[in-house]
Amino acid sequence: MDDKVLLAPPGAGLPPLERWISRTGLGALRNTLNRRQIEGWLRSETRKVLAIAGELSAEQMKRKVLIPRPTGLEDSSRNWSAAMVLQHLVIVDTGIGELIAALAQNQTFGREVRIAEVKPAPDAGREQLELLENALRTYIDRMSAVANLRTAGRHAHPWFGPLDGHGWHTLTALHTMIHRRQLCAVTRVCSKHPAFEM
């Protein structure tokens, strides 16, 4: 973050009411959508992210801009570049894929999930387009190898509490949608690029 921009620290989380609504919404999605519907949602959101970012120049991709906080995004993430949004998705998709694979094998995931540890680097650039494509492909391949995402084991998310594999799978798609909305806001500020509808 730029020195002139004062934001809440990484990991500060969401306002209490918004956090409760987010937990309730995730639970409803988890109980309503099956794994294939969630996979289709994730693919669709990721395609939109890649399409939006793919039309930006290298300079535009790396330009950090301050945006109003979208619902579901913590304050510390309001001053990212488009490339930082993509890198964050790469980090999270990769981590959740590993986490679900561990739960599916009745293993514990060896580390605590911390929001502050999945923040992107300011020097991220256009290489993140290919990295996100690869991360999605790897994630889908990992999920294809899991017979049942409704695992007996659970692992805690700092905002949503203990989730089974299907809960984490649902969160992956929801998380991508939130950051697609963030990316739309970033592109509106840094260019005249027409963004997808919010």
XYZ file of C-alpha atoms in Angstrom:
198
model
C 0.000 0.000 0.000
C 1.154 3.534 -0.657
C 2.413 5.485 2.347
C -0.219 8.186 1.760
C -3.076 5.702 1.969
C -4.166 4.742 5.477
C -6.052 1.441 5.522
C -6.874 -1.173 8.136
C -4.130 -3.792 8.611
C -4.259 -7.058 6.619
C -6.404 -9.615 8.400
C -8.597 -7.026 10.150
C -11.623 -8.682 8.548
C -15.106 -7.469 7.686
C -17.567 -5.382 9.716
C -19.531 -7.674 12.097
C -22.877 -7.493 10.282
C -21.274 -8.034 6.879
C -19.297 -10.949 8.259
C -22.481 -12.572 9.603
C -24.267 -12.069 6.284
C -21.278 -13.526 4.431
C -21.232 -16.620 6.649
C -24.957 -17.120 6.212
C -24.712 -16.650 2.456
C -21.836 -19.096 2.113
C -23.784 -21.673 4.108
C -26.804 -21.290 1.852
C -24.690 -21.640 -1.295
C -22.920 -24.682 0.119
C -26.244 -26.365 0.854
C -27.880 -25.400 -2.453
C -25.218 -25.888 -5.134
C -23.624 -29.181 -6.133
C -19.956 -29.529 -6.978
C -20.469 -29.259 -10.762
C -22.512 -26.075 -10.414
C -19.802 -24.588 -8.244
C -17.111 -25.627 -10.715
C -19.048 -23.976 -13.544
C -19.433 -20.818 -11.470
C -15.702 -20.766 -10.720
C -14.793 -21.269 -14.382
C -17.154 -18.469 -15.425
C -15.848 -15.987 -12.871
C -12.224 -16.796 -13.705
C -12.878 -16.365 -17.436
C -14.337 -12.929 -16.713
C -11.305 -11.994 -14.617
C -8.922 -13.073 -17.386
C -10.932 -11.250 -20.056
C -11.014 -7.989 -18.106
C -7.338 -8.070 -17.138
C -6.253 -9.343 -20.543
C -7.262 -6.084 -22.233
C -5.139 -3.949 -19.932
C -1.660 -2.780 -20.891
C 1.364 -3.833 -18.853
C 1.377 -0.406 -17.194
C -2.328 -0.537 -16.405
C -1.973 -4.041 -14.954
C 0.616 -2.817 -12.442
C -1.043 0.467 -11.499
C -2.302 0.440 -7.907
C -5.534 2.358 -7.420
C -7.681 3.117 -4.393
C -11.301 1.995 -4.736
C -14.377 2.086 -2.479
C -14.584 -1.151 -0.510
C -16.815 -3.706 -2.278
C -18.936 -6.025 -0.144
C -16.880 -8.983 1.039
C -13.498 -7.270 0.663
C -11.531 -6.185 3.688
C -10.236 -2.640 3.871
C -6.557 -3.513 3.419
C -7.244 -4.841 -0.103
C -8.691 -1.594 -1.502
C -5.395 -0.317 -2.915
C -4.324 -3.071 -5.317
C -3.401 -3.224 -8.968
C -5.210 -5.514 -11.406
C -2.187 -7.825 -11.406
C -2.289 -7.993 -7.611
C -5.919 -9.129 -7.776
C -4.927 -11.953 -10.120
C -1.934 -12.960 -8.016
C -4.137 -13.139 -4.943
C -6.493 -15.494 -6.805
C -3.519 -17.648 -7.826
C -2.366 -17.879 -4.209
C -5.817 -18.679 -2.835
C -6.865 -21.141 -5.554
C -3.605 -23.029 -5.082
C -3.889 -23.089 -1.307
C -7.530 -24.188 -1.238
C -6.797 -26.909 -3.781
C -4.074 -28.291 -1.516
C -6.335 -27.987 1.526
C -9.229 -29.882 -0.075
C -6.872 -32.595 -1.327
C -5.649 -33.108 2.236
C -9.185 -33.287 3.659
C -10.198 -35.766 0.948
C -7.383 -38.066 2.067
C -8.467 -37.778 5.717
C -5.354 -35.785 6.480
C -5.021 -32.579 8.436
C -3.963 -29.467 6.555
C -0.679 -28.542 8.126
C -1.129 -24.829 8.626
C -3.595 -22.268 9.895
C -5.317 -20.148 7.256
C -4.434 -16.491 7.810
C -5.821 -13.719 5.624
C -2.693 -11.606 6.057
C -0.539 -14.361 4.538
C -2.310 -14.514 1.163
C -1.850 -10.886 0.162
C -0.195 -10.250 -3.235
C 3.103 -8.534 -4.021
C 3.086 -4.957 -5.388
C 5.405 -5.948 -8.264
C 2.958 -8.480 -9.768
C 2.519 -8.001 -13.531
C 1.041 -9.495 -16.698
C 2.609 -12.877 -15.954
C -0.301 -13.380 -13.574
C -2.655 -13.964 -16.525
C -0.928 -17.226 -17.421
C -0.395 -18.129 -13.780
C -4.108 -17.783 -13.048
C -5.032 -19.922 -16.049
C -2.634 -22.580 -14.797
C -3.895 -22.287 -11.218
C -7.498 -22.824 -12.327
C -6.516 -25.845 -14.428
C -4.591 -27.363 -11.525
C -7.465 -26.695 -9.133
C -10.026 -28.356 -11.427
C -7.718 -31.349 -11.889
C -7.366 -31.677 -8.113
C -11.128 -31.569 -7.637
C -11.647 -34.188 -10.365
C -9.487 -36.567 -8.350
C -11.702 -36.192 -5.250
C -14.614 -38.633 -5.135
C -16.552 -36.875 -2.379
C -16.048 -33.240 -1.430
C -18.304 -33.585 1.609
C -15.384 -34.698 3.712
C -15.553 -35.868 7.305
C -12.652 -33.610 8.172
C -12.910 -29.846 8.339
C -10.476 -26.967 8.406
C -11.176 -23.528 9.843
C -11.401 -20.332 7.839
C -10.810 -17.209 9.982
C -14.111 -15.627 8.884
C -16.323 -18.634 8.136
C -15.250 -21.180 10.728
C -14.683 -24.917 10.094
C -15.502 -25.965 6.509
C -15.506 -29.364 4.829
C -14.169 -29.861 1.312
C -17.443 -28.814 -0.295
C -17.544 -25.681 1.837
C -14.043 -24.727 0.718
C -14.954 -25.518 -2.902
C -17.949 -23.185 -2.604
C -15.784 -20.499 -1.060
C -13.335 -20.684 -3.981
C -16.048 -19.636 -6.450
C -17.546 -16.997 -4.144
C -14.088 -15.582 -3.448
C -13.355 -15.287 -7.178
C -16.642 -13.448 -7.735
C -15.809 -10.933 -5.002
C -12.416 -10.227 -6.540
C -13.876 -10.039 -10.049
C -16.013 -7.183 -8.713
C -12.901 -5.633 -7.209
C -11.133 -5.945 -10.567
C -14.048 -4.213 -12.307
C -13.691 -1.293 -9.907
C -9.915 -1.159 -10.410
C -10.205 -1.088 -14.209
C -12.810 1.666 -14.108
C -10.394 3.850 -12.180
C -7.187 3.112 -14.105
C -8.558 3.072 -17.656
C -11.555 3.595 -19.877
C -11.773 -0.169 -20.281
C -15.459 -1.262 -20.143
C -15.851 -3.611 -17.208
C -18.317 -6.441 -16.822
C -21.478 -5.657 -14.931
C -21.136 -5.861 -11.174
